[in-house]
Coordinates of C-alpha atoms and ligand atoms in Angstrom, one line a residue:
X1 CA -21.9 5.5 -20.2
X2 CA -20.5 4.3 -16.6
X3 CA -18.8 7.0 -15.1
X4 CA -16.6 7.4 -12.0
X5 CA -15.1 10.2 -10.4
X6 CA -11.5 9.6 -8.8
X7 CA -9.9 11.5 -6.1
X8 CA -6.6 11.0 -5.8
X9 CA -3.8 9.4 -8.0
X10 CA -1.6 7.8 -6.3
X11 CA -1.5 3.8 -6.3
X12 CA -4.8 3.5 -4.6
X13 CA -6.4 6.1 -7.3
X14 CA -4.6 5.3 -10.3
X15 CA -5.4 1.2 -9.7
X16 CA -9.1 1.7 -9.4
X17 CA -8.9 4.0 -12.1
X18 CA -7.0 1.8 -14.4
X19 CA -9.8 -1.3 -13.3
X20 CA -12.3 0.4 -14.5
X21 CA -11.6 1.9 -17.3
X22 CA -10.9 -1.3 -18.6
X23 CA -14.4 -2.1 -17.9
X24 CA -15.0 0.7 -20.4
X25 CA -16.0 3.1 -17.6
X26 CA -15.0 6.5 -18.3
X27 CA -13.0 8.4 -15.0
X28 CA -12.7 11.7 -14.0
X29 CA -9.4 11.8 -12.2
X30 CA -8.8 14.6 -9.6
X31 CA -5.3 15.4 -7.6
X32 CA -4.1 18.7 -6.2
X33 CA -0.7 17.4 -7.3
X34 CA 0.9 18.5 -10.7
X35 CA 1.4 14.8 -11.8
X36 CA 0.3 11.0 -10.7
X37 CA 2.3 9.4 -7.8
X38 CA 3.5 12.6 -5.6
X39 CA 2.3 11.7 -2.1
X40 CA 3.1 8.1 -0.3
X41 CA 3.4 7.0 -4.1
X42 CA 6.2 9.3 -5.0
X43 CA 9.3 7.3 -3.4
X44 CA 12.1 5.9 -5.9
X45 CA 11.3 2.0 -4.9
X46 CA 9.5 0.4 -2.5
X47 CA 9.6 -3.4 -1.8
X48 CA 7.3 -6.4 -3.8
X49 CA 6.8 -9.3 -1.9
X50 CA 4.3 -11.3 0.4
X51 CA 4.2 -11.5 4.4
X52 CA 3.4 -15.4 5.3
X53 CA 2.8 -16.4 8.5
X54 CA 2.4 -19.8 10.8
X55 CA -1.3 -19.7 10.8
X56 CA -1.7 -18.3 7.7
X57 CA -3.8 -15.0 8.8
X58 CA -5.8 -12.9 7.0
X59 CA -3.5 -10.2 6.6
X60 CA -0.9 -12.9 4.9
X61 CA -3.6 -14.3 2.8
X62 CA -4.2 -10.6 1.5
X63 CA -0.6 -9.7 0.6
X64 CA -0.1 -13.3 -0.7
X65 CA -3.1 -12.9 -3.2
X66 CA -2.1 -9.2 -3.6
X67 CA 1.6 -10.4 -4.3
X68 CA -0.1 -12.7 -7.5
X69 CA -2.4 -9.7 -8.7
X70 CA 0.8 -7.2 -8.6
X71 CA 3.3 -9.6 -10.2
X72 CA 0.6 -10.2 -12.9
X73 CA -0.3 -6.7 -13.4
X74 CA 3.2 -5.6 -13.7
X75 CA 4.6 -8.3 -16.4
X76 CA 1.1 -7.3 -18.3
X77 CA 2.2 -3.4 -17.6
X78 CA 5.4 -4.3 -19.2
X79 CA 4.2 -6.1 -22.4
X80 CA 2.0 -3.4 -23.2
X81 CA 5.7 -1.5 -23.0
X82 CA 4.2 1.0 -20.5
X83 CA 6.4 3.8 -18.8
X84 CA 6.7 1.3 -15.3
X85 CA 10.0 0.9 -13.5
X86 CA 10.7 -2.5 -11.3
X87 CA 13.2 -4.8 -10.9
X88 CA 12.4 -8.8 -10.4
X89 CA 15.9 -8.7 -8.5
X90 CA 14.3 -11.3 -5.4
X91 CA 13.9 -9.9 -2.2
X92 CA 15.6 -11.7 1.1
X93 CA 13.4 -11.4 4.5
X94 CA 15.9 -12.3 7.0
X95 CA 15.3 -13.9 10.6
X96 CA 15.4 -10.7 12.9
X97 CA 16.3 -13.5 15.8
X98 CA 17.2 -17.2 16.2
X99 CA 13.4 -17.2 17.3
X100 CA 12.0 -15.8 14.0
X101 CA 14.5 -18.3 11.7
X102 CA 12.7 -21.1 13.7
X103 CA 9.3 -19.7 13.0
X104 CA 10.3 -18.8 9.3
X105 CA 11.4 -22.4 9.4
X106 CA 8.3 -23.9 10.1
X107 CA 6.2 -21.6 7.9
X108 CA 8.2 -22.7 4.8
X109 CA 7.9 -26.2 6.2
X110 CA 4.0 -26.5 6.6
X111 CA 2.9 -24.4 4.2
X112 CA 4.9 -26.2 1.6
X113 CA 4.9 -22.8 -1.0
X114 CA 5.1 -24.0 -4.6
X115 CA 8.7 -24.0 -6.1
X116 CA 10.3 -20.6 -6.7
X117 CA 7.1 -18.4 -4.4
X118 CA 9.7 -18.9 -1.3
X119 CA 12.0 -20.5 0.7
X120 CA 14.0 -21.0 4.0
X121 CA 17.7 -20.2 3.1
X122 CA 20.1 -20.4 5.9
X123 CA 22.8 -18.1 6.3
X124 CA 25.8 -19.1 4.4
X125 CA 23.3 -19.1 0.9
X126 CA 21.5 -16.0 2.4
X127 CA 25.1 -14.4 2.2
X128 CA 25.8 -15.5 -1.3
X129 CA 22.6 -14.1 -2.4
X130 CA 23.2 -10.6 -0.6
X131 CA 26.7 -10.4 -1.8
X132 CA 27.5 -9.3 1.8
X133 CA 28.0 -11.3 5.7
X134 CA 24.8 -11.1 7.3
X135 CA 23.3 -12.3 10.8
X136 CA 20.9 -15.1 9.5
X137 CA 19.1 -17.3 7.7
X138 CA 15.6 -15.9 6.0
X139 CA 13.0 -16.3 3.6
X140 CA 13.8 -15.9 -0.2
X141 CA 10.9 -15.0 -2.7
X142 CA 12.6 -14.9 -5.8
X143 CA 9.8 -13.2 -7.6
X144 CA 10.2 -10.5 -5.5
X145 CA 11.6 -6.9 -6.3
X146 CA 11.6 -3.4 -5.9
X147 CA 9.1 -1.5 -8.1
X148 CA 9.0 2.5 -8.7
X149 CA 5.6 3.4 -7.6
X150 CA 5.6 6.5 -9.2
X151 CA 5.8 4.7 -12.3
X152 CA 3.4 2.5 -11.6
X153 CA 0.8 4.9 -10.9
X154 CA 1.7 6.4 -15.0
X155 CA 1.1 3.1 -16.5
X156 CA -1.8 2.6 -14.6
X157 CA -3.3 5.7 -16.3
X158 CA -1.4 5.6 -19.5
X159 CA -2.7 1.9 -20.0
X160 CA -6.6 3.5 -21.1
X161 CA -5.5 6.6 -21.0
X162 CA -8.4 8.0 -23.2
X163 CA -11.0 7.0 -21.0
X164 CA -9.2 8.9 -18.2
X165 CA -9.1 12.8 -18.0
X166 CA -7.4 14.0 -15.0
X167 CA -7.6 17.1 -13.0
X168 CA -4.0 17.4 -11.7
X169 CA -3.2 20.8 -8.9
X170 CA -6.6 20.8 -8.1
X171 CA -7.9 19.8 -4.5
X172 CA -11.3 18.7 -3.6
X173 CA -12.5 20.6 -0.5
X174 CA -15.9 19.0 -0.4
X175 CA -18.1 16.5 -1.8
X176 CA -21.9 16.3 -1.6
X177 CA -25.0 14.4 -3.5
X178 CA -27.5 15.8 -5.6
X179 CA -30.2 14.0 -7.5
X180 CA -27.9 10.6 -7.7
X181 CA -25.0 12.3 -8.5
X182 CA -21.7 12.8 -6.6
X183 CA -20.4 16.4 -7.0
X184 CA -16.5 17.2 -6.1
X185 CA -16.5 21.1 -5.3
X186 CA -13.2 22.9 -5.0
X187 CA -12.3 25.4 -2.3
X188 CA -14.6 28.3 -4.1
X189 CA -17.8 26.1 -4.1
X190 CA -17.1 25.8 -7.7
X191 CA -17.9 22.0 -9.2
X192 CA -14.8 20.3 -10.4
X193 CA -16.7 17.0 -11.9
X194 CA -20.1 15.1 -11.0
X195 CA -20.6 11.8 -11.4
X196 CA -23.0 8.8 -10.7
X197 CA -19.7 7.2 -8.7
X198 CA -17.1 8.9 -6.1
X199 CA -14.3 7.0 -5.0
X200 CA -12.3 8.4 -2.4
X201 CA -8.8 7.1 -2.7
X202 CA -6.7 10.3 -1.0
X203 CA -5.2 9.0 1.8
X204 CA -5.3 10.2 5.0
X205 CA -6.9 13.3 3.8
X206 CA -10.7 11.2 3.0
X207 CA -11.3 11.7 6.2
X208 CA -11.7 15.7 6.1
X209 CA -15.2 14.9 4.0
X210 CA -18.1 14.4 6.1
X211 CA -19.5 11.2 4.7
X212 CA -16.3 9.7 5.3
X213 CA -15.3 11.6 8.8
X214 CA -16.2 8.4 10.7
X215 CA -13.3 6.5 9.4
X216 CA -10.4 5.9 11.8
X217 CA -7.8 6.5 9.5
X218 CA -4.4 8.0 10.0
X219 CA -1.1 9.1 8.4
X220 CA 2.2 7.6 9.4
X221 CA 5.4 9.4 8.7
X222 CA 8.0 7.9 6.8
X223 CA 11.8 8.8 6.0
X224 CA 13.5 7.3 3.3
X225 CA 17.4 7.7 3.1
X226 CA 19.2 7.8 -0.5
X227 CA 22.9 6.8 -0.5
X228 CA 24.9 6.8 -3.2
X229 CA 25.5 3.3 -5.0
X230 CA 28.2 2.4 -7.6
X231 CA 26.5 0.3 -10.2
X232 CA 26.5 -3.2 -9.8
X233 CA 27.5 -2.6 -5.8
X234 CA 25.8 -5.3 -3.2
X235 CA 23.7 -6.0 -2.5
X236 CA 22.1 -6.5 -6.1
X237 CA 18.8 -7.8 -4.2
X238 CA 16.4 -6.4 -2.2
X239 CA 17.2 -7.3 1.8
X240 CA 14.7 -6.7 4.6
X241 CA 15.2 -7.4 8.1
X242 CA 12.8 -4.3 10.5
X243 CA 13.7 -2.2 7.5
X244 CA 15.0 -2.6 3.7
X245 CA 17.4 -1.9 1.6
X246 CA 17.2 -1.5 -2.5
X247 CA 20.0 -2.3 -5.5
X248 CA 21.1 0.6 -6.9
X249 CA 18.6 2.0 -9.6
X250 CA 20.3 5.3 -10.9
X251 CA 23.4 5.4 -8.5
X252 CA 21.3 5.7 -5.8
X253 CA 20.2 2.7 -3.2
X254 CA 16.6 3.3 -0.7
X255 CA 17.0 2.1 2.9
X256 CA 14.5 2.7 5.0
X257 CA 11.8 3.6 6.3
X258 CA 10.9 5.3 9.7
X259 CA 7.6 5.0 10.8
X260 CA 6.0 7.5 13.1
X261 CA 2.0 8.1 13.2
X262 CA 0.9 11.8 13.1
X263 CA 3.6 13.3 12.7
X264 CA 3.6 15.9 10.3
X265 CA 6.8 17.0 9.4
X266 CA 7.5 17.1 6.0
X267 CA 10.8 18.4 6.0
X268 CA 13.9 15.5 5.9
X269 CA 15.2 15.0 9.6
X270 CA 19.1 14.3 10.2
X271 CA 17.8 12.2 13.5
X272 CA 15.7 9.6 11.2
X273 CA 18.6 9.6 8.5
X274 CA 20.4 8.1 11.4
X275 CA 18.0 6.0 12.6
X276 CA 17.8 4.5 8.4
X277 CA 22.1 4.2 8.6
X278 CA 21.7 2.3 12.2
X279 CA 18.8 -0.2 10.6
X280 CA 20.7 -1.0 7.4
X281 CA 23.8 -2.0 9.5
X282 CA 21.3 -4.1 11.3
X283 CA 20.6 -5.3 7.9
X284 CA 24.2 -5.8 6.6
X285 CA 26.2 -5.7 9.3
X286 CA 28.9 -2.4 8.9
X287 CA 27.5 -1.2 5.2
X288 CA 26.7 1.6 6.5
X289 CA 30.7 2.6 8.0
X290 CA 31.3 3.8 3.9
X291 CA 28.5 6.3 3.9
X292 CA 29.4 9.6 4.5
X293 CA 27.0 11.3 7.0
X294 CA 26.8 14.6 5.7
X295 CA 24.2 15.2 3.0
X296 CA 22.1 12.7 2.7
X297 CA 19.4 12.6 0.6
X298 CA 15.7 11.1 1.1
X299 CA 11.9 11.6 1.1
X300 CA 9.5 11.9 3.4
X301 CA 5.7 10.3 2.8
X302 CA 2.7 9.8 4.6
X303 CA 1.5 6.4 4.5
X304 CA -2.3 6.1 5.0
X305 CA -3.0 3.7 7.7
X306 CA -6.4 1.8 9.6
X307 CA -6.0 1.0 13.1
X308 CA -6.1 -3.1 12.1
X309 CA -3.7 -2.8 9.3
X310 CA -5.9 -4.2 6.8
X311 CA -6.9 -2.2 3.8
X312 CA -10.3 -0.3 3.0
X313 CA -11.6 -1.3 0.0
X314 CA -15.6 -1.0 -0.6
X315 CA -18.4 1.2 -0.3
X316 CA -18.7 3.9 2.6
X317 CA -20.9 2.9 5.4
X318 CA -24.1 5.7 5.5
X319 CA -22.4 6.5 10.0
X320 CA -25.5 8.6 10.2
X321 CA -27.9 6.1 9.7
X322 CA -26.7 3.8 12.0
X323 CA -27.5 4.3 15.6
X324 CA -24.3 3.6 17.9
X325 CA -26.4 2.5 21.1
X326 CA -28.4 -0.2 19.2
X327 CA -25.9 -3.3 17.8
X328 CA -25.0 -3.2 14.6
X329 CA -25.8 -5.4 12.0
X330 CA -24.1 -7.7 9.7
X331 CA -21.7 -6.1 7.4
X332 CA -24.4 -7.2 4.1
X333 CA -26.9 -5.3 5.9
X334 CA -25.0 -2.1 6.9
X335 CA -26.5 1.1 4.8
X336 CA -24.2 2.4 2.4
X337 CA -23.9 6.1 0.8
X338 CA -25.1 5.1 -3.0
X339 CA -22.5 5.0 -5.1
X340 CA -19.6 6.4 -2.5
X341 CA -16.7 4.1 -2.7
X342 CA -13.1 4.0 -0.8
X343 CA -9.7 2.6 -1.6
X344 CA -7.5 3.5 1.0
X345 CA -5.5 2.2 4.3
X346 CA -2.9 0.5 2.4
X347 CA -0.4 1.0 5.1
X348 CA 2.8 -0.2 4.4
X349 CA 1.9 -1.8 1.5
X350 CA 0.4 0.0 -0.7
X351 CA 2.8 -2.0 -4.0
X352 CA 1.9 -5.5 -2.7
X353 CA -2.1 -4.5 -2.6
X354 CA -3.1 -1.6 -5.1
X355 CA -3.3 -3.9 -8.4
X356 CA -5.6 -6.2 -6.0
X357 CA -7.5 -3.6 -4.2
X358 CA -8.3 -1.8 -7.8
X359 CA -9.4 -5.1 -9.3
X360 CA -11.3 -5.5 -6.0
X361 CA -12.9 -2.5 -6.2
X362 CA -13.8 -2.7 -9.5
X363 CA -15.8 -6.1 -8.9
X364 CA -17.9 -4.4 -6.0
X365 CA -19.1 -1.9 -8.1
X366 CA -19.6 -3.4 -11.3
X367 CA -21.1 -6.9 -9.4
X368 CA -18.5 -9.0 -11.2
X369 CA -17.3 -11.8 -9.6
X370 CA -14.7 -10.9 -7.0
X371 CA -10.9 -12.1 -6.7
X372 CA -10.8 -13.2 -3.1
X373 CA -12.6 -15.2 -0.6
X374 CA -15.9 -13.8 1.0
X375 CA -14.1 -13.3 4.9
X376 CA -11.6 -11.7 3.3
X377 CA -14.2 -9.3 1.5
X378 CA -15.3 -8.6 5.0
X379 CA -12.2 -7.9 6.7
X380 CA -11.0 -5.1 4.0
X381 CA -14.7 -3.6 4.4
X382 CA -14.9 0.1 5.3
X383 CA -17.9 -0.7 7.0
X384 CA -16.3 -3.1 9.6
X385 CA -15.1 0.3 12.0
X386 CA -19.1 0.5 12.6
X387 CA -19.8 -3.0 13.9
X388 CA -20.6 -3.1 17.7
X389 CA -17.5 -4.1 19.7
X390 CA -15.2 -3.4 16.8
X391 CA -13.3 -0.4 18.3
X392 CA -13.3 -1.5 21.7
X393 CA -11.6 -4.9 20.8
X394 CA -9.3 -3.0 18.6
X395 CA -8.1 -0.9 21.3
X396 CA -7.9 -3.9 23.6
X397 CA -10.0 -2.5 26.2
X398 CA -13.2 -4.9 25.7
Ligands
LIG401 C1 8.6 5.8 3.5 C2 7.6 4.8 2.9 C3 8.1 3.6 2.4 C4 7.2 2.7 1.9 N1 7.7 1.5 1.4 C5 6.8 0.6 0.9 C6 7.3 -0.7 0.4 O1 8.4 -1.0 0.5 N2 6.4 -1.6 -0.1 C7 5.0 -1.3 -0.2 O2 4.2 -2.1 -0.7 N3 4.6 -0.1 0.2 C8 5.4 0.8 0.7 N4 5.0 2.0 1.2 C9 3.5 2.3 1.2 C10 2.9 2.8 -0.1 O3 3.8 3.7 -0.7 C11 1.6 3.4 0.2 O4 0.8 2.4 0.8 C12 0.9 3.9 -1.0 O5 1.7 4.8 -1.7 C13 -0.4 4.6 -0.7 O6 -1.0 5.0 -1.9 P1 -2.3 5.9 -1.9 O7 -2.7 6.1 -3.3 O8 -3.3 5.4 -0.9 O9 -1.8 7.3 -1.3 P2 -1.0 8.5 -2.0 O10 0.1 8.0 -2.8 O11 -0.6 9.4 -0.9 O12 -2.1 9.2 -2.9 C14 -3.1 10.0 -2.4 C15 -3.3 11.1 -3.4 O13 -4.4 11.9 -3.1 C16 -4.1 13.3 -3.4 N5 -5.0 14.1 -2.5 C17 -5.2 14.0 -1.2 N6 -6.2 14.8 -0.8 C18 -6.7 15.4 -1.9 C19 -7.7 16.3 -2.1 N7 -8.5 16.8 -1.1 N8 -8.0 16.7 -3.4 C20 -7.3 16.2 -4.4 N9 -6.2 15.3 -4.3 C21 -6.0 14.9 -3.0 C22 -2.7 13.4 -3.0 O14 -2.1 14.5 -3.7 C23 -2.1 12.1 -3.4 O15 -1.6 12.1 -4.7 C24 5.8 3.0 1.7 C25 5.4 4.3 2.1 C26 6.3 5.2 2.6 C27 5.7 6.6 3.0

């Protein structure tokens, strides 16, 4: 019997979990939360949708092929009648400048997007469709939404839920390997779960194990405000413009989100409450004058984030075999910790890329075919942060 030992469920944990499982792998799911989806997972609704871009980059092939995983995964969440919130309400992007409407312009003009993925609307119809007066045009992606991630993270573990047993309020303070096996040890030496494969899928918080201490990843705070909504208030879409702003779901509406790396604050700050009211009004011009300022409430998460904003998704790199002053070699080549996996670094995005990623993931271990295209493989490869030249060029110094 295949069997996988999982730290962390949040969407990174619970996707990969959920993949494999369905391969009929049997999981071992650890969190020192009480329940699935309490870190960056745990916010009422985060946005669905793509990124494109004019030269149609890597990161916008990701989130467009992640975008096409998610909405699939979700519809097939939903017709198994699983537990998951989301709304297919369409999300708006608008133009932050007359600059960016020209360039979103030309992106829906040469990439020609099949009917209903997305298109330019101009400001009158973006208007309309936000119920409110707004700045400019943008891109509509009527497949688009807002999705619960929380929620998401309990179908993905409700879905084969007898091939999962989870290990919630318990935190991993080491991992080692003995005789092929990886061994999760709690704070009292004591051995939580062992297992032939270990995927690391905590966040920001891999990084305090030693195998995976060479990883350059970080955690960026992020404030979400909750204001008060009236049912079936504008907007009744989801509208982005350097922030976002949900429907209502539950009388409340999400704008957000601050972004701030290492910083650790958990606590909610009036300051970044503010700087949430000031970006809406960017977003909808004046919405924000009927809020009261007073209590406002929100969450604060940490999202896990790499230095090129691409995701990690793949097996660890073995750093300590690798010798930093002779050049590295091809990614195919690089030694690898046996069995050692990570999904993590989603960033931002961690709704548009989990159902992706945990497919991903899945493939790389089982040696199924995988979902994307090879370069793109590559560029999500933990292992890429140990190629010669990498960090320099990343820092822009070389
Ligand atoms: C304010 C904000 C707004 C966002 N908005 C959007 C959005 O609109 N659209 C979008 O796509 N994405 C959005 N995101 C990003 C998305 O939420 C994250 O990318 C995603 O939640 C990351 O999932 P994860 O599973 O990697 O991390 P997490 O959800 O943080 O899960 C990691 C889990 O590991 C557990 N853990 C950590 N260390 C240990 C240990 N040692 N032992 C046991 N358990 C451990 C934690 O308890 C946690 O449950 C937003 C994030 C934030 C913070």
């Amino acid at each position: 019997m295949n069997h996988a030992i999982v730290i962390g469920a949040g969407l990174a944990g619970s996707s990969a979990a959920e993949r494999l499982a369905a391969r009929g792998w049997t999981i071992t799911l650890i969190d020192r939360a009480s329940a699935p989806g309490q870190g960056a997972s745990g916010n009422l609704a985060g946005v669905l949708r793509p990124l494109p871009s004019l030269d149609n980059n890597r990161l916008a092939r990701l989130t467009a092929a992640g975008f096409r995983h998610a909405r699939k995964h979700l519809a097939a969440l939903t017709a198994a009648r699983l537990p998951l919130r989301w709304g297919q309400t369409g999300v708006l992007h608008l133009a932050r400048d007359d600059r960016h409407a020209t360039t979103q312009q030309q992106v829906a003009a040469t990439q020609q997007p099949a009917a209903g993925e997305f298109c330019f609307v101009d400001r009158e119809r973006a208007r309309q469709l936000a119920g409110w007066p707004v700045a400019s045009g943008g891109w509509w992606f009527p497949d688009g939404g807002w999705v619960d991630p929380a929620s998401l993270c309990r179908a993905n573990l409700a879905r084969h839920a007898a091939a999962i047993t989870a290990h919630y309020g318990c935190e991993v303070a080491q991992i080692e390997r003995h005789a092929d096996l990886w061994q999760a040890y709690d704070a009292g030496g004591t051995v939580i779960a062992a297992a032939p494969v270990l995927i690391l899928a905590n966040a920001s918080d891999a990084k305090r194990f030693a195998p995976a201490a060479h990883l350059p990843l970080r955690a960026a705070r992020g404030q979400v405000s909750h204001l008060p909504a009236a049912s079936g208030s504008p907007p009744g879409i989801v509208v982005c413009r350097l922030g976002y702003v949900t429907p209502a779901i539950d009388g409340l509406r999400c704008a957000g989100a601050t972004f701030a790396v290492d910083d650790e604050q958990t606590e909610l700050r009036d300051a970044d409450h503010a700087e949430n009211l000031a970006r809406l009004d960017f977003i909808l011009p004046g919405y924000s004058k009927a809020i009261g300022r007073g209590e406002l409430a929100g969450r604060v998460g940490f999202r896990p984030l790499s230095p090129d904003r691409l995701p990690m998704i793949g097996a660890v790199a073995d750093a300590a075999a690798i010798d930093p002053a002779r050049p590295s070699r091809p990614l195919a080549e690089m030694p690898r910790l046996p069995g050692l996996y990570l999904v993590n670094g989603f960033g931002a995005r961690g709704i548009v890329w989990s159902a992706l990623a945990g497919e991903l993931l899945a493939c790389l271990i089982t040696g199924a075919p995988l979902p994307v295209a090879e370069d793109l493989v590559g560029a999500v490869d933990p292992g890429r942060f140990l190629m010669r030249g990498r960090n320099r060029r990343l820092r822009g110094d070389g």
